[in-house]
Coordinates of C-alpha atoms and ligand atoms in Angstrom, one line a residue:
X1 CA 0.0 0.0 0.0
X2 CA 2.6 2.5 1.1
X3 CA 4.8 2.0 -1.9
X4 CA 2.4 3.6 -4.3
X5 CA 1.6 6.5 -2.0
X6 CA 5.3 7.2 -1.6
X7 CA 6.5 6.7 -5.1
X8 CA 3.8 8.5 -7.1
X9 CA 5.4 11.7 -8.3
X10 CA 3.6 14.8 -9.4
X11 CA 4.7 17.4 -12.0
X12 CA 4.9 21.1 -11.3
X13 CA 3.9 23.8 -13.7
X14 CA 7.2 23.6 -15.5
X15 CA 6.7 19.9 -16.2
X16 CA 9.6 18.9 -13.9
X17 CA 8.9 16.3 -11.4
X18 CA 8.6 17.7 -7.9
X19 CA 10.6 16.1 -5.1
X20 CA 8.4 14.0 -2.9
X21 CA 8.8 14.2 0.8
X22 CA 9.3 10.9 2.6
X23 CA 6.1 9.5 4.1
X24 CA 6.0 10.6 7.7
X25 CA 4.7 8.0 10.2
X26 CA 4.2 8.8 13.9
X27 CA 2.2 5.9 15.1
X28 CA 4.2 2.8 15.9
X29 CA 1.3 0.5 14.9
X30 CA 1.0 2.2 11.5
X31 CA 4.8 1.8 11.0
X32 CA 4.6 -1.9 11.8
X33 CA 1.6 -2.4 9.4
X34 CA 3.3 -0.6 6.6
X35 CA 6.4 -2.8 7.1
X36 CA 4.2 -5.9 7.0
X37 CA 3.0 -4.8 3.6
X38 CA 6.5 -4.0 2.3
X39 CA 7.9 -7.3 3.5
X40 CA 5.0 -9.1 1.8
X41 CA 6.1 -7.5 -1.4
X42 CA 9.6 -8.9 -0.8
X43 CA 11.2 -5.5 -0.3
X44 CA 14.7 -5.2 1.2
X45 CA 14.3 -2.7 4.0
X46 CA 17.1 -0.5 5.4
X47 CA 16.7 1.3 8.8
X48 CA 18.7 4.4 9.8
X49 CA 18.1 5.1 13.5
X50 CA 18.7 8.8 14.4
X51 CA 17.7 11.4 17.0
X52 CA 17.1 13.9 14.2
X53 CA 18.9 17.3 13.8
X54 CA 20.2 15.7 10.7
X55 CA 23.5 16.5 9.1
X56 CA 25.7 14.9 6.4
X57 CA 26.8 12.1 8.7
X58 CA 23.2 10.9 9.1
X59 CA 22.5 11.5 5.4
X60 CA 25.5 9.3 4.5
X61 CA 23.8 6.5 6.3
X62 CA 20.5 7.0 4.5
X63 CA 22.3 7.2 1.2
X64 CA 24.1 3.9 1.9
X65 CA 20.6 2.4 2.7
X66 CA 19.2 3.9 -0.5
X67 CA 22.0 2.3 -2.5
X68 CA 21.7 -1.1 -0.9
X69 CA 18.0 -1.5 -0.1
X70 CA 14.6 -1.1 -1.8
X71 CA 13.1 0.9 1.0
X72 CA 14.8 3.3 3.4
X73 CA 13.2 4.1 6.8
X74 CA 14.9 6.9 8.8
X75 CA 13.8 7.0 12.5
X76 CA 13.8 10.5 14.0
X77 CA 13.3 10.2 17.7
X78 CA 15.1 11.9 20.6
X79 CA 15.1 8.9 23.0
X80 CA 14.6 10.1 26.5
X81 CA 15.8 6.8 28.1
X82 CA 19.4 7.2 26.9
X83 CA 19.9 10.6 28.6
X84 CA 20.7 10.8 32.3
X85 CA 18.7 13.4 34.3
X86 CA 21.7 15.8 34.3
X87 CA 22.2 15.5 30.5
X88 CA 20.9 17.6 27.5
X89 CA 17.5 15.8 26.7
X90 CA 15.5 19.0 27.0
X91 CA 17.8 21.2 25.0
X92 CA 18.7 18.5 22.4
X93 CA 17.9 20.1 19.0
X94 CA 14.5 19.0 17.4
X95 CA 14.3 20.0 13.7
X96 CA 11.8 17.6 12.1
X97 CA 10.8 20.0 9.3
X98 CA 14.4 20.6 8.2
X99 CA 15.1 16.9 8.6
X100 CA 12.2 16.1 6.2
X101 CA 13.5 18.5 3.7
X102 CA 17.0 17.0 3.8
X103 CA 15.6 13.5 3.5
X104 CA 13.4 14.6 0.6
X105 CA 16.6 15.5 -1.3
X106 CA 18.1 12.1 -0.9
X107 CA 14.7 10.4 -1.5
X108 CA 14.3 8.5 1.7
X109 CA 11.0 6.6 1.7
X110 CA 9.8 6.8 5.3
X111 CA 10.5 8.9 8.3
X112 CA 9.4 7.3 11.6
X113 CA 9.0 10.0 14.2
X114 CA 7.0 8.6 17.1
X115 CA 6.2 10.6 20.3
X116 CA 7.9 9.6 23.6
X117 CA 4.4 8.7 24.9
X118 CA 3.8 6.3 22.1
X119 CA 7.3 4.6 22.5
X120 CA 7.1 4.6 26.3
X121 CA 3.4 4.4 27.3
X122 CA 2.5 4.5 30.9
X123 CA 3.4 1.2 32.6
X124 CA 6.5 0.7 30.3
X125 CA 9.1 -1.1 32.4
X126 CA 11.3 -3.2 30.1
X127 CA 15.1 -2.5 29.9
X128 CA 17.6 -4.1 27.6
X129 CA 21.0 -4.5 29.3
X130 CA 23.7 -6.3 27.3
X131 CA 26.6 -6.0 29.8
X132 CA 30.2 -6.5 28.7
X133 CA 31.3 -4.0 26.1
X134 CA 28.5 -1.6 27.3
X135 CA 30.1 -1.1 30.7
X136 CA 33.4 0.6 29.8
X137 CA 34.2 4.0 28.3
X138 CA 30.9 5.7 27.5
X139 CA 29.2 3.2 29.7
X140 CA 31.4 4.1 32.6
X141 CA 30.8 7.8 32.2
X142 CA 27.1 7.4 31.4
X143 CA 26.0 4.3 33.3
X144 CA 22.4 4.2 32.0
X145 CA 23.2 5.3 28.4
X146 CA 23.5 2.0 26.6
X147 CA 20.5 0.4 28.3
X148 CA 18.5 3.3 26.9
X149 CA 20.1 2.9 23.5
X150 CA 19.6 -0.9 23.4
X151 CA 16.0 -0.6 24.6
X152 CA 15.0 1.9 21.9
X153 CA 17.0 0.2 19.2
X154 CA 15.4 -3.2 19.9
X155 CA 12.0 -1.5 19.8
X156 CA 12.9 0.1 16.5
X157 CA 14.1 -3.3 15.1
X158 CA 10.9 -4.9 16.2
X159 CA 8.7 -2.2 14.6
X160 CA 10.6 -1.8 11.4
X161 CA 12.0 -5.4 10.9
X162 CA 14.7 -4.1 8.6
X163 CA 17.1 -6.4 6.7
X164 CA 20.0 -4.0 7.4
X165 CA 20.3 -1.3 10.1
X166 CA 22.9 1.5 9.4
X167 CA 25.0 3.0 12.2
X168 CA 27.9 5.5 12.1
X169 CA 31.5 4.7 13.1
X170 CA 31.2 8.1 14.9
X171 CA 29.6 6.2 17.8
X172 CA 32.0 3.2 17.6
X173 CA 31.2 1.7 21.0
X174 CA 27.5 2.0 20.2
X175 CA 28.0 -0.2 17.2
X176 CA 29.9 -2.8 19.3
X177 CA 27.1 -2.8 21.9
X178 CA 24.3 -3.1 19.3
X179 CA 26.2 -5.9 17.5
X180 CA 26.4 -7.7 20.8
X181 CA 22.7 -7.2 21.5
X182 CA 21.9 -8.6 18.1
X183 CA 24.2 -11.6 18.5
X184 CA 23.1 -12.4 22.1
X185 CA 19.4 -12.0 21.5
X186 CA 19.3 -13.5 17.9
X187 CA 17.8 -10.4 16.4
X188 CA 17.4 -11.0 12.6
X189 CA 19.1 -7.9 11.3
X190 CA 22.4 -7.1 9.7
X191 CA 24.3 -4.2 11.3
X192 CA 26.3 -2.1 8.9
X193 CA 28.8 0.5 10.1
X194 CA 29.7 3.4 7.8
X195 CA 32.6 5.9 8.1
X196 CA 32.7 9.1 10.1
X197 CA 31.8 12.2 8.1
X198 CA 34.0 15.2 9.0
X199 CA 33.9 18.9 8.3
X200 CA 36.6 20.4 6.2
X201 CA 38.7 21.1 9.3
X202 CA 38.5 17.5 10.4
X203 CA 35.9 18.0 13.2
X204 CA 33.4 15.0 13.1
X205 CA 29.9 16.2 12.3
X206 CA 27.7 16.0 15.4
X207 CA 24.3 17.4 16.3
X208 CA 26.0 18.6 19.5
X209 CA 28.5 20.8 17.6
X210 CA 25.8 23.4 17.5
X211 CA 26.2 23.9 21.3
X212 CA 29.8 25.1 20.7
X213 CA 30.7 28.8 20.5
X214 CA 32.9 29.8 17.5
X215 CA 36.0 29.7 19.7
X216 CA 35.0 26.3 21.1
X217 CA 34.3 25.0 17.6
X218 CA 37.9 25.9 16.6
X219 CA 39.2 24.3 19.8
X220 CA 37.3 21.1 18.9
X221 CA 39.8 20.4 16.1
X222 CA 42.1 19.0 18.7
X223 CA 40.0 15.8 18.8
X224 CA 40.7 14.8 15.3
X225 CA 44.3 16.2 15.4
X226 CA 45.1 14.0 18.3
X227 CA 43.7 10.9 16.5
X228 CA 45.8 11.8 13.5
X229 CA 48.8 11.9 15.7
X230 CA 48.0 8.6 17.2
X231 CA 47.6 7.1 13.8
X232 CA 50.9 8.5 12.6
X233 CA 52.7 7.1 15.7
X234 CA 51.1 3.7 15.6
X235 CA 51.6 3.3 11.8
X236 CA 55.2 4.5 12.4
X237 CA 55.8 1.5 14.7
X238 CA 55.1 2.9 18.2
X239 CA 53.9 0.0 20.4
X240 CA 53.6 1.6 23.8
X241 CA 50.1 3.0 24.4
X242 CA 51.3 5.4 27.1
X243 CA 53.6 7.1 24.5
X244 CA 50.6 7.6 22.2
X245 CA 48.4 8.8 25.0
X246 CA 51.0 11.4 26.0
X247 CA 51.3 12.7 22.4
X248 CA 47.5 12.9 22.2
X249 CA 47.2 14.7 25.6
X250 CA 49.8 17.3 24.5
X251 CA 47.7 18.2 21.5
X252 CA 44.4 18.3 23.4
X253 CA 45.9 20.4 26.1
X254 CA 46.6 23.2 23.5
X255 CA 42.9 23.9 23.7
X256 CA 42.2 25.9 26.9
X257 CA 38.6 24.7 27.2
X258 CA 39.2 21.0 26.6
X259 CA 39.1 18.5 29.4
X260 CA 39.7 14.8 28.6
X261 CA 37.2 12.2 29.9
X262 CA 39.2 9.3 28.4
X263 CA 41.7 8.3 25.8
X264 CA 41.6 4.6 25.0
X265 CA 43.5 2.3 22.6
X266 CA 41.7 -1.0 22.4
X267 CA 40.9 -4.1 20.5
X268 CA 38.4 -3.2 17.7
X269 CA 35.8 -5.8 18.8
X270 CA 36.1 -6.3 22.5
X271 CA 37.4 -2.7 23.1
X272 CA 39.8 -4.4 25.7
X273 CA 42.5 -1.8 26.4
X274 CA 46.0 -2.6 25.0
X275 CA 49.1 -1.5 26.9
X276 CA 51.2 -2.9 24.1
X277 CA 49.8 -2.2 20.7
X278 CA 49.4 -5.3 18.5
X279 CA 47.4 -5.8 15.3
X280 CA 44.4 -3.7 14.4
X281 CA 43.3 -1.2 17.0
X282 CA 40.7 1.4 17.6
X283 CA 41.6 4.7 19.3
X284 CA 38.7 6.3 21.1
X285 CA 38.4 9.6 23.0
X286 CA 35.9 11.7 24.8
X287 CA 36.7 15.3 25.4
X288 CA 34.6 18.1 26.9
X289 CA 35.1 21.4 25.2
X290 CA 33.5 23.9 27.5
X291 CA 30.2 22.4 28.5
X292 CA 29.9 20.2 25.4
X293 CA 31.0 16.6 25.5
X294 CA 32.4 15.3 22.2
X295 CA 33.5 11.8 21.2
X296 CA 35.6 10.7 18.2
X297 CA 37.7 7.7 17.2
X298 CA 39.8 6.1 14.5
X299 CA 40.4 2.6 13.4
X300 CA 44.0 1.7 12.6
X301 CA 44.4 -1.4 10.5
X302 CA 47.9 -2.8 10.0
Ligands
LIG401 P1 22.4 10.4 16.5 O1 21.3 11.1 15.8 O2 23.5 11.3 17.0 O3 22.0 9.4 17.5 O4 23.2 9.6 15.3 C1 22.4 8.7 14.5 C2 23.4 7.9 13.7 O5 24.2 8.7 12.9 C3 24.4 7.1 14.6 O6 24.5 5.8 14.0 C4 25.6 7.9 14.5 O7 26.8 7.1 14.7 C5 25.5 8.4 13.1 N1 26.4 9.6 13.0 C6 26.4 10.7 13.8 N2 27.4 11.6 13.4 C7 28.0 11.0 12.3 C8 29.1 11.3 11.5 N3 29.8 12.5 11.7 N4 29.5 10.5 10.5 C9 28.8 9.3 10.3 N5 27.8 8.9 11.1 C10 27.4 9.7 12.1

C-alpha cells in the first residue's frame, strides 16, 4: 500500500517532477503495518536510527541504505531513556521539518518520528542491558546510556523489521554494543557500520556541535588532530600506548577549554585496552570542550 503512495510523483507547472517528501509515520502500529505490507512485497528494508537534527553524517547512512536496499526508513526520535537526568535531553535540537527537507533531497522513503508517549506508554518497564562492552568508556561515564540505546534500538528493530540497520562509526562503541545485543538476542538484522563524516577542518559532524561557541568550535579540532597523531605514531611502529596517550594529551591540552574524559587504545571488537599495541586497534576519545562533551575515534588497521 505505502509503496504507491510514496513513489507516485507529481509534476509542477514547468513539467519537472517535484521532489516527494518521505512518508511521515508517527504511530508505531502504522509503521509496523506498513512494514508488513512492504515485507509481503519482498522489499529489502534499510533502517537508519537517528535522533534527528540531521547532518551529512546521518544522510551518508541514509544514502548507503538507498544504495543497498529497496526501501529506506529513517527514524527520527530523541530517545529520553538514553539521557541521564543531568544531561541535555530538554535542549537537544529538534528540527523535524528541516530533517524532512534533507531526507526529501536524498529520496528517503519513510520517516518514523513517534512521540515519547507512544514509545514509552504508561506502565512501560522493560530494559535491555547487554553488559560486557557496554560497561566501559561511554558506559562508565554514562552508566544508563547504553541500556536506553539498546531498549529503543530493539523496539525500532521490532517495529521496522529491517534487513539492514545502518550506524555510524562516529559512535563506535554503540556499534559494538548493538552488535552484541543482536548476537546475544538473535535479532534477525544485519548491522552495517559506515565511516565518520567530518567537516573540512577535520571535526566530526555531530548534532551537539551546535552547542559550541565559535571559539570552542575551533578548539574542537584537537580531537581529530590527536587521533591523526595517534595514527601517525602507531603506523610508524610505536607499540607503547602510554607514549601515544602522552602525544594525544599534548595536542588536546593546547585547547584551553578542553578536558579529557578518556583516551583509549583497544581491540576493535572487545574494546579491551592494550598496553602494548598489536594488530588492528581502535583509538577512542571523549573530550569536553567547555560544557559540550564530544566523542571521536579512528580505526587503525595494520
Ligand atoms: P544520532 O542522531 O547522534 O543518534 O546519530 C544517529 C546515527 O548517525 C548514529 O549511528 C551515529 O553514529 C551516526 N552519525 C552521527 N554523526 C555521524 C558522522 N559524523 N558520521 C557518520 N555517522 C554519524
